[in-house]
Amino acid sequence: MEIMRSRATRQLSVVSPWLVASRLRVLVAEDDGDSAEALLMVLERAGYEATAVSRAGEALERLRGKKRPDVLLLDLSLADVGGAALVDAFVRAAPLPPTIVISAAT
């Protein structure tokens, strides 16, 4: 067991400097405050520079800004725009970074 832990620690120490040094910017577009907070916590602990917005308009502003995100985590059902209309609006309005669409819809 100790050997496995030691290997995992070594592997993490090799990966961590890259993550911290690169500081990939992740934009989380999520209107549920608890979900956004949880995603930010996980991303920041992993070494990413993460920011959350709760409305599509805010996300579009960030995508058009000088410090564009490297990755977008996009809630498919934001309160102000949702579903396919949301994705279409983002594609038309700004060049999208790699995007991961998330949803907690049941």
PDB file of C-alpha atoms in Angstrom:
ATOM      1  CA  MET A   1       0.000   0.000   0.000  1.00  0.00           C
ATOM      2  CA  GLU A   2       2.812   2.409   0.881  1.00  0.00           C
ATOM      3  CA  ILE A   3       4.501   1.797  -2.466  1.00  0.00           C
ATOM      4  CA  MET A   4       1.313   2.680  -4.338  1.00  0.00           C
ATOM      5  CA  ARG A   5       0.920   5.872  -2.335  1.00  0.00           C
ATOM      6  CA  SER A   6       4.533   6.772  -2.997  1.00  0.00           C
ATOM      7  CA  ARG A   7       4.125   6.256  -6.750  1.00  0.00           C
ATOM      8  CA  ALA A   8       0.945   8.344  -6.791  1.00  0.00           C
ATOM      9  CA  THR A   9       2.699  11.126  -4.896  1.00  0.00           C
ATOM     10  CA  ARG A  10       5.595  11.104  -7.344  1.00  0.00           C
ATOM     11  CA  GLN A  11       3.235  11.174 -10.304  1.00  0.00           C
ATOM     12  CA  LEU A  12       1.296  14.089  -8.855  1.00  0.00           C
ATOM     13  CA  SER A  13       4.487  15.995  -8.131  1.00  0.00           C
ATOM     14  CA  VAL A  14       5.475  15.579 -11.771  1.00  0.00           C
ATOM     15  CA  VAL A  15       2.092  16.783 -13.076  1.00  0.00           C
ATOM     16  CA  SER A  16       1.364  19.549 -10.565  1.00  0.00           C
ATOM     17  CA  PRO A  17       4.078  22.020 -11.630  1.00  0.00           C
ATOM     18  CA  TRP A  18       2.769  21.870 -15.199  1.00  0.00           C
ATOM     19  CA  LEU A  19      -0.786  22.569 -14.084  1.00  0.00           C
ATOM     20  CA  VAL A  20       0.249  25.451 -11.868  1.00  0.00           C
ATOM     21  CA  ALA A  21       2.661  26.879 -14.420  1.00  0.00           C
ATOM     22  CA  SER A  22       0.168  26.759 -17.259  1.00  0.00           C
ATOM     23  CA  ARG A  23      -2.710  28.165 -15.196  1.00  0.00           C
ATOM     24  CA  LEU A  24      -5.301  27.298 -17.803  1.00  0.00           C
ATOM     25  CA  ARG A  25      -8.235  29.683 -17.529  1.00  0.00           C
ATOM     26  CA  VAL A  26     -11.574  27.933 -17.124  1.00  0.00           C
ATOM     27  CA  LEU A  27     -14.868  29.790 -17.357  1.00  0.00           C
ATOM     28  CA  VAL A  28     -17.748  28.092 -15.573  1.00  0.00           C
ATOM     29  CA  ALA A  29     -21.133  29.267 -16.876  1.00  0.00           C
ATOM     30  CA  GLU A  30     -23.479  27.849 -14.240  1.00  0.00           C
ATOM     31  CA  ASP A  31     -26.534  29.495 -12.695  1.00  0.00           C
ATOM     32  CA  ASP A  32     -26.803  27.190  -9.683  1.00  0.00           C
ATOM     33  CA  GLY A  33     -24.656  28.787  -7.001  1.00  0.00           C
ATOM     34  CA  ASP A  34     -23.831  25.557  -5.161  1.00  0.00           C
ATOM     35  CA  SER A  35     -22.799  23.766  -8.354  1.00  0.00           C
ATOM     36  CA  ALA A  36     -20.690  26.720  -9.498  1.00  0.00           C
ATOM     37  CA  GLU A  37     -18.975  26.901  -6.113  1.00  0.00           C
ATOM     38  CA  ALA A  38     -18.210  23.169  -6.125  1.00  0.00           C
ATOM     39  CA  LEU A  39     -16.803  23.310  -9.662  1.00  0.00           C
ATOM     40  CA  LEU A  40     -14.634  26.324  -8.800  1.00  0.00           C
ATOM     41  CA  MET A  41     -13.271  24.588  -5.714  1.00  0.00           C
ATOM     42  CA  VAL A  42     -12.300  21.442  -7.641  1.00  0.00           C
ATOM     43  CA  LEU A  43     -10.762  23.378 -10.533  1.00  0.00           C
ATOM     44  CA  GLU A  44      -8.770  25.733  -8.312  1.00  0.00           C
ATOM     45  CA  ARG A  45      -7.430  22.862  -6.212  1.00  0.00           C
ATOM     46  CA  ALA A  46      -6.276  21.223  -9.445  1.00  0.00           C
ATOM     47  CA  GLY A  47      -4.316  24.373 -10.301  1.00  0.00           C
ATOM     48  CA  TYR A  48      -6.615  26.021 -12.821  1.00  0.00           C
ATOM     49  CA  GLU A  49      -7.561  29.696 -12.837  1.00  0.00           C
ATOM     50  CA  ALA A  50     -11.344  29.386 -12.636  1.00  0.00           C
ATOM     51  CA  THR A  51     -14.074  32.006 -12.823  1.00  0.00           C
ATOM     52  CA  ALA A  52     -17.831  31.540 -12.652  1.00  0.00           C
ATOM     53  CA  VAL A  53     -20.665  33.498 -14.223  1.00  0.00           C
ATOM     54  CA  SER A  54     -24.378  32.832 -13.871  1.00  0.00           C
ATOM     55  CA  ARG A  55     -25.831  34.349 -17.040  1.00  0.00           C
ATOM     56  CA  ALA A  56     -25.221  33.811 -20.752  1.00  0.00           C
ATOM     57  CA  GLY A  57     -24.549  37.517 -21.333  1.00  0.00           C
ATOM     58  CA  GLU A  58     -21.765  37.520 -18.736  1.00  0.00           C
ATOM     59  CA  ALA A  59     -20.202  34.447 -20.329  1.00  0.00           C
ATOM     60  CA  LEU A  60     -20.308  36.058 -23.775  1.00  0.00           C
ATOM     61  CA  GLU A  61     -18.568  39.158 -22.419  1.00  0.00           C
ATOM     62  CA  ARG A  62     -15.784  36.989 -20.994  1.00  0.00           C
ATOM     63  CA  LEU A  63     -15.448  35.098 -24.282  1.00  0.00           C
ATOM     64  CA  ARG A  64     -15.010  38.408 -26.129  1.00  0.00           C
ATOM     65  CA  GLY A  65     -12.646  39.881 -23.534  1.00  0.00           C
ATOM     66  CA  LYS A  66      -8.882  40.198 -23.492  1.00  0.00           C
ATOM     67  CA  LYS A  67      -8.375  37.360 -20.992  1.00  0.00           C
ATOM     68  CA  ARG A  68     -10.391  34.766 -22.884  1.00  0.00           C
ATOM     69  CA  PRO A  69     -10.834  31.430 -21.148  1.00  0.00           C
ATOM     70  CA  ASP A  70      -8.941  28.405 -22.448  1.00  0.00           C
ATOM     71  CA  VAL A  71     -11.864  26.111 -21.607  1.00  0.00           C
ATOM     72  CA  LEU A  72     -15.590  26.718 -21.123  1.00  0.00           C
ATOM     73  CA  LEU A  73     -17.761  24.605 -18.813  1.00  0.00           C
ATOM     74  CA  LEU A  74     -21.258  25.481 -19.988  1.00  0.00           C
ATOM     75  CA  ASP A  75     -24.488  24.647 -18.169  1.00  0.00           C
ATOM     76  CA  LEU A  76     -26.943  23.731 -20.897  1.00  0.00           C
ATOM     77  CA  SER A  77     -29.843  25.348 -19.074  1.00  0.00           C
ATOM     78  CA  LEU A  78     -28.805  28.779 -17.823  1.00  0.00           C
ATOM     79  CA  ALA A  79     -31.697  30.807 -16.455  1.00  0.00           C
ATOM     80  CA  ASP A  80     -31.649  33.483 -19.172  1.00  0.00           C
ATOM     81  CA  VAL A  81     -31.074  31.219 -22.207  1.00  0.00           C
ATOM     82  CA  GLY A  82     -31.117  27.459 -22.462  1.00  0.00           C
ATOM     83  CA  GLY A  83     -30.705  24.420 -24.639  1.00  0.00           C
ATOM     84  CA  ALA A  84     -29.726  24.562 -28.293  1.00  0.00           C
ATOM     85  CA  ALA A  85     -30.458  28.318 -28.427  1.00  0.00           C
ATOM     86  CA  LEU A  86     -27.709  28.865 -25.863  1.00  0.00           C
ATOM     87  CA  VAL A  87     -25.104  26.904 -27.808  1.00  0.00           C
ATOM     88  CA  ASP A  88     -26.141  28.612 -31.072  1.00  0.00           C
ATOM     89  CA  ALA A  89     -25.845  32.048 -29.463  1.00  0.00           C
ATOM     90  CA  PHE A  90     -22.354  31.256 -28.204  1.00  0.00           C
ATOM     91  CA  VAL A  91     -21.161  29.900 -31.559  1.00  0.00           C
ATOM     92  CA  ARG A  92     -22.478  32.960 -33.435  1.00  0.00           C
ATOM     93  CA  ALA A  93     -21.218  35.535 -30.950  1.00  0.00           C
ATOM     94  CA  ALA A  94     -17.656  34.497 -30.278  1.00  0.00           C
ATOM     95  CA  PRO A  95     -15.116  31.882 -31.254  1.00  0.00           C
ATOM     96  CA  LEU A  96     -15.556  29.190 -28.641  1.00  0.00           C
ATOM     97  CA  PRO A  97     -12.679  27.625 -26.750  1.00  0.00           C
ATOM     98  CA  PRO A  98     -12.915  23.883 -26.137  1.00  0.00           C
ATOM     99  CA  THR A  99     -16.309  23.554 -24.451  1.00  0.00           C
ATOM    100  CA  ILE A 100     -17.748  20.975 -22.087  1.00  0.00           C
ATOM    101  CA  VAL A 101     -21.531  21.111 -21.807  1.00  0.00           C
ATOM    102  CA  ILE A 102     -22.883  20.165 -18.408  1.00  0.00           C
ATOM    103  CA  SER A 103     -26.418  19.816 -17.105  1.00  0.00           C
ATOM    104  CA  ALA A 104     -28.099  18.692 -13.928  1.00  0.00           C
ATOM    105  CA  ALA A 105     -31.498  18.441 -15.577  1.00  0.00           C
ATOM    106  CA  THR A 106     -33.490  15.400 -14.561  1.00  0.00           C
TER     107      THR A 106
END
